[in-house]
Short mmCIF file of C-alpha atoms in Angstrom, two decimals:
data_model
loop_
_atom_site.label_atom_id
_atom_site.label_comp_id
_atom_site.label_asym_id
_atom_site.label_seq_id
_atom_site.Cartn_x
_atom_site.Cartn_y
_atom_site.Cartn_z
CA MET A 1 2.80 -18.36 -87.51
CA SER A 2 5.66 -19.27 -85.39
CA ILE A 3 8.55 -21.72 -86.50
CA LYS A 4 10.28 -23.62 -83.76
CA ARG A 5 13.64 -25.28 -85.19
CA TYR A 6 14.97 -28.64 -83.45
CA GLY A 7 18.96 -29.51 -83.29
CA ALA A 8 20.39 -26.54 -85.88
CA GLU A 9 23.21 -25.69 -83.21
CA LYS A 10 24.08 -29.23 -83.35
CA SER A 11 27.01 -30.91 -85.03
CA GLY A 12 27.41 -33.67 -87.33
CA ALA A 13 30.27 -36.48 -88.46
CA GLY A 14 33.35 -35.24 -87.50
CA GLY A 15 31.74 -31.96 -85.44
CA GLN A 16 30.85 -30.20 -88.86
CA THR A 17 27.92 -27.73 -88.39
CA LEU A 18 25.34 -28.79 -90.45
CA PRO A 19 23.41 -25.97 -92.58
CA PHE A 20 19.99 -27.27 -91.79
CA ALA A 21 17.82 -28.38 -88.52
CA ARG A 22 16.81 -31.61 -87.46
CA ALA A 23 13.31 -30.47 -87.42
CA VAL A 24 11.49 -27.90 -88.36
CA GLU A 25 8.23 -26.98 -86.77
CA ALA A 26 5.61 -24.61 -87.94
CA ASP A 27 2.03 -24.10 -87.18
CA GLY A 28 1.38 -27.94 -86.17
CA TRP A 29 3.39 -29.31 -88.43
CA LEU A 30 6.90 -30.98 -88.22
CA HIS A 31 9.23 -31.44 -90.60
CA VAL A 32 11.72 -34.40 -90.19
CA SER A 33 14.94 -33.46 -92.40
CA GLY A 34 16.68 -36.82 -93.49
CA GLN A 35 17.73 -39.18 -90.36
CA VAL A 36 20.40 -42.13 -90.81
CA ALA A 37 21.90 -44.88 -88.42
CA MET A 38 24.01 -41.99 -86.74
CA GLU A 39 25.01 -42.49 -83.26
CA ASN A 40 27.77 -39.63 -81.64
CA GLY A 41 28.64 -38.09 -85.15
CA GLU A 42 29.36 -41.46 -86.80
CA ILE A 43 27.30 -44.24 -88.86
CA ILE A 44 26.85 -47.22 -86.28
CA SER A 45 28.12 -50.61 -87.89
CA GLY A 46 26.07 -53.66 -89.31
CA GLY A 47 23.90 -53.85 -92.19
CA ILE A 48 20.14 -52.83 -93.40
CA ILE A 49 18.53 -54.62 -90.25
CA GLU A 50 20.93 -52.67 -87.27
CA GLN A 51 20.79 -49.69 -89.63
CA THR A 52 17.32 -49.65 -90.43
CA HIS A 53 16.30 -49.88 -86.60
CA LYS A 54 19.28 -47.04 -85.49
CA THR A 55 17.62 -44.69 -88.52
CA ILE A 56 13.73 -44.84 -87.23
CA GLU A 57 15.07 -44.97 -83.93
CA ASN A 58 16.33 -41.65 -84.66
CA VAL A 59 13.14 -40.67 -86.22
CA ILE A 60 11.14 -41.10 -83.15
CA ALA A 61 13.51 -39.45 -80.79
CA ILE A 62 12.98 -35.94 -82.92
CA LEU A 63 9.59 -36.74 -83.00
CA HIS A 64 9.83 -37.12 -79.10
CA GLU A 65 11.93 -33.99 -78.45
CA ALA A 66 9.49 -32.19 -80.52
CA GLY A 67 5.98 -33.38 -78.46
CA TYR A 68 4.81 -35.87 -81.07
CA GLY A 69 4.79 -39.40 -81.69
CA VAL A 70 4.35 -41.93 -84.98
CA GLU A 71 0.52 -41.89 -84.98
CA HIS A 72 1.27 -38.27 -85.78
CA VAL A 73 3.66 -38.94 -89.00
CA VAL A 74 1.56 -38.37 -92.03
CA ARG A 75 4.43 -38.36 -94.68
CA CYS A 76 7.69 -40.87 -94.93
CA GLY A 77 10.68 -40.42 -97.32
CA VAL A 78 12.83 -43.44 -97.94
CA TRP A 79 16.48 -44.29 -99.44
CA LEU A 80 17.85 -47.43 -99.65
CA ASP A 81 21.19 -47.93 -100.73
CA ASP A 82 20.58 -51.34 -102.52
CA PRO A 83 16.85 -52.56 -103.45
CA ARG A 84 17.36 -55.97 -102.55
CA ASP A 85 17.11 -54.14 -99.11
CA PHE A 86 13.52 -53.56 -99.53
CA TRP A 87 11.59 -56.60 -98.16
CA THR A 88 13.79 -56.74 -95.08
CA PHE A 89 13.20 -53.08 -94.46
CA ASN A 90 9.72 -52.93 -94.82
CA ARG A 91 9.51 -55.82 -92.46
CA ILE A 92 11.32 -53.85 -89.55
CA TYR A 93 9.53 -50.38 -91.00
CA GLN A 94 6.13 -52.03 -90.19
CA SER A 95 7.08 -53.43 -86.88
CA TYR A 96 7.27 -49.16 -86.02
CA PHE A 97 4.75 -48.21 -87.98
CA GLY A 98 2.10 -50.83 -88.61
CA GLU A 99 -0.81 -49.50 -86.39
CA TYR A 100 -0.64 -45.96 -87.87
CA PRO A 101 0.78 -46.03 -91.09
CA PRO A 102 2.01 -42.82 -93.14
CA ALA A 103 2.13 -42.16 -96.75
CA ARG A 104 5.55 -43.08 -97.88
CA ALA A 105 7.68 -43.24 -101.09
CA CYS A 106 10.53 -45.27 -101.22
CA VAL A 107 13.48 -45.24 -103.59
CA GLN A 108 16.86 -46.31 -104.42
CA ALA A 109 19.46 -43.50 -104.24
CA SER A 110 23.20 -43.45 -103.70
CA MET A 111 23.95 -41.89 -100.35
CA MET A 112 25.38 -38.78 -99.54
CA VAL A 113 27.63 -40.90 -95.98
CA ASP A 114 28.15 -44.64 -95.98
CA CYS A 115 25.14 -45.79 -94.98
CA LYS A 116 22.24 -48.22 -96.02
CA VAL A 117 19.33 -46.40 -95.42
CA GLU A 118 18.17 -42.53 -94.93
CA ILE A 119 14.66 -41.31 -93.73
CA ASP A 120 12.56 -38.09 -93.23
CA CYS A 121 9.09 -37.40 -92.18
CA ILE A 122 6.28 -35.24 -92.02
CA ALA A 123 3.96 -35.05 -88.44
CA TYR A 124 1.06 -32.84 -88.14
CA LYS A 125 -0.32 -32.11 -84.55
CA PRO A 126 -3.15 -29.96 -84.11
CA LYS A 127 -2.20 -26.99 -81.58
CA SER A 128 -4.30 -26.96 -78.63
#
């Protein structure tokens, strides 16, 4: 079995080297680490709408970097800072995953950084 790591050499907020990869691929399975609404090492400004779009776009960028798409996502984990954002989040989430809805868990959590939402996912694509 081969294992490929994506983004293990990248830095996080404040130029810190992060102790994990953005994603790890093994035998067709891609595990994408939790993504937030970060751009150039900083959380973007805005509320749940702006941060949800940016977070999902960050997840999709990693999927594409590894050669996967939203159609390959089998499960997502979602953490929301404020449970009142649930329905707004769902509406935006559906606009990206509506045709290919993965299994999902969604919970309220205190975030490690000042963001409204975090998303991780697992994708699968058979090796050709």
